[in-house]
Amino acid sequence: IVLAFLSAFRARSERYTLAALMQATLDVEFVASILSQYTTARASELQSQVYQELDQRTDNSARMRLQNELPEMRAILKKLRDGTRGEFICFKKQRTAR
């Protein structure tokens, strides 16, 4: 999944507006949070590359404004996770009895 993000972001030639940067960040973070129990070192490395790719196509103004939007983005991400909890329960690892 992260490879698909990376490929898509590399294919984009224009710069990211604040809205596009926010959407891309929410998409990447949402998928990462849902599949966090299955993350490997390679997946983490690729996710870092995704953020580097986004950063290269973002101007300083959008980057600074994104910092101001982070608290609201965290709230949106939490609502997304809470709202889709039932849909993605299949990805949750089963707890074993101790």
Coordinates of C-alpha atoms in Angstrom, one line a residue:
I1 CA 0.0 0.0 0.0
V2 CA 2.8 2.4 0.9
L3 CA 4.5 1.6 -2.4
A4 CA 1.3 2.6 -4.2
F5 CA 1.2 5.9 -2.3
L6 CA 4.9 6.5 -3.1
S7 CA 4.4 5.7 -6.8
A8 CA 1.3 8.0 -7.0
F9 CA 3.0 10.9 -5.3
R10 CA 6.1 10.6 -7.4
A11 CA 4.0 10.6 -10.6
R12 CA 2.5 14.0 -9.7
S13 CA 4.4 16.8 -11.3
E14 CA 2.8 19.9 -9.8
R15 CA 3.3 21.2 -6.3
Y16 CA 0.9 20.4 -3.5
T17 CA -1.5 23.0 -2.2
L18 CA -2.3 23.0 1.5
A19 CA -5.6 21.2 0.9
A20 CA -3.8 18.5 -1.2
L21 CA -1.0 18.1 1.3
M22 CA -3.6 17.8 4.2
Q23 CA -5.5 15.1 2.2
A24 CA -2.4 13.2 1.3
T25 CA -1.2 13.3 5.0
L26 CA -4.6 12.1 6.3
D27 CA -4.7 9.3 3.7
V28 CA -1.2 8.0 4.6
E29 CA -1.7 8.3 8.3
F30 CA -5.1 6.6 8.2
V31 CA -3.7 3.6 6.4
A32 CA -0.6 3.5 8.6
S33 CA -2.8 3.6 11.8
I34 CA -5.1 0.8 10.6
L35 CA -2.2 -1.5 9.6
S36 CA 0.2 -0.4 12.4
Q37 CA 0.3 -3.9 13.8
Y38 CA 1.7 -5.2 10.6
T39 CA 4.3 -2.5 9.9
T40 CA 7.8 -3.7 9.1
A41 CA 11.0 -1.8 9.0
R42 CA 10.8 -1.6 5.2
A43 CA 7.3 -0.2 5.4
S44 CA 8.4 2.4 7.9
E45 CA 11.3 3.3 5.6
L46 CA 8.9 3.6 2.6
Q47 CA 6.5 5.8 4.7
S48 CA 9.4 8.1 5.4
Q49 CA 10.1 8.3 1.7
V50 CA 6.4 9.2 1.1
Y51 CA 6.7 12.1 3.5
Q52 CA 9.9 13.2 1.8
E53 CA 8.2 13.1 -1.6
L54 CA 5.4 15.2 -0.3
D55 CA 7.8 17.6 1.3
Q56 CA 9.7 18.0 -2.0
R57 CA 6.5 19.1 -3.8
T58 CA 5.4 21.5 -1.1
D59 CA 6.3 25.1 -0.7
N60 CA 7.3 26.6 2.6
S61 CA 4.1 28.5 3.0
A62 CA 1.9 25.3 2.7
R63 CA 4.4 23.5 5.1
M64 CA 4.0 26.2 7.7
R65 CA 0.2 26.3 7.4
L66 CA 0.1 22.5 7.7
Q67 CA 1.8 22.9 11.1
N68 CA -1.1 25.1 12.2
E69 CA -3.6 22.5 11.0
L70 CA -2.1 19.5 12.7
P71 CA -4.3 19.6 15.9
E72 CA -7.4 19.5 13.7
M73 CA -6.0 16.9 11.5
R74 CA -5.3 14.7 14.5
A75 CA -8.9 15.1 15.5
I76 CA -10.1 14.2 12.0
L77 CA -7.9 11.1 12.0
K78 CA -9.3 10.0 15.3
K79 CA -12.9 10.4 14.1
L80 CA -12.0 8.5 10.9
R81 CA -10.5 5.6 12.9
D82 CA -13.5 5.6 15.4
G83 CA -16.0 5.7 12.6
T84 CA -14.5 2.8 10.7
R85 CA -13.5 0.7 13.6
G86 CA -16.0 -2.0 12.7
E87 CA -15.0 -2.1 9.0
F88 CA -11.3 -2.7 9.8
I89 CA -11.6 -5.0 12.8
C90 CA -10.4 -7.8 10.6
F91 CA -6.9 -6.3 10.6
K92 CA -6.7 -6.3 14.4
K93 CA -4.4 -9.1 15.8
Q94 CA -6.1 -11.4 18.1
R95 CA -5.0 -11.2 21.7
T96 CA -3.7 -14.3 23.3
A97 CA -4.6 -15.4 26.8
R98 CA -1.8 -15.0 29.3

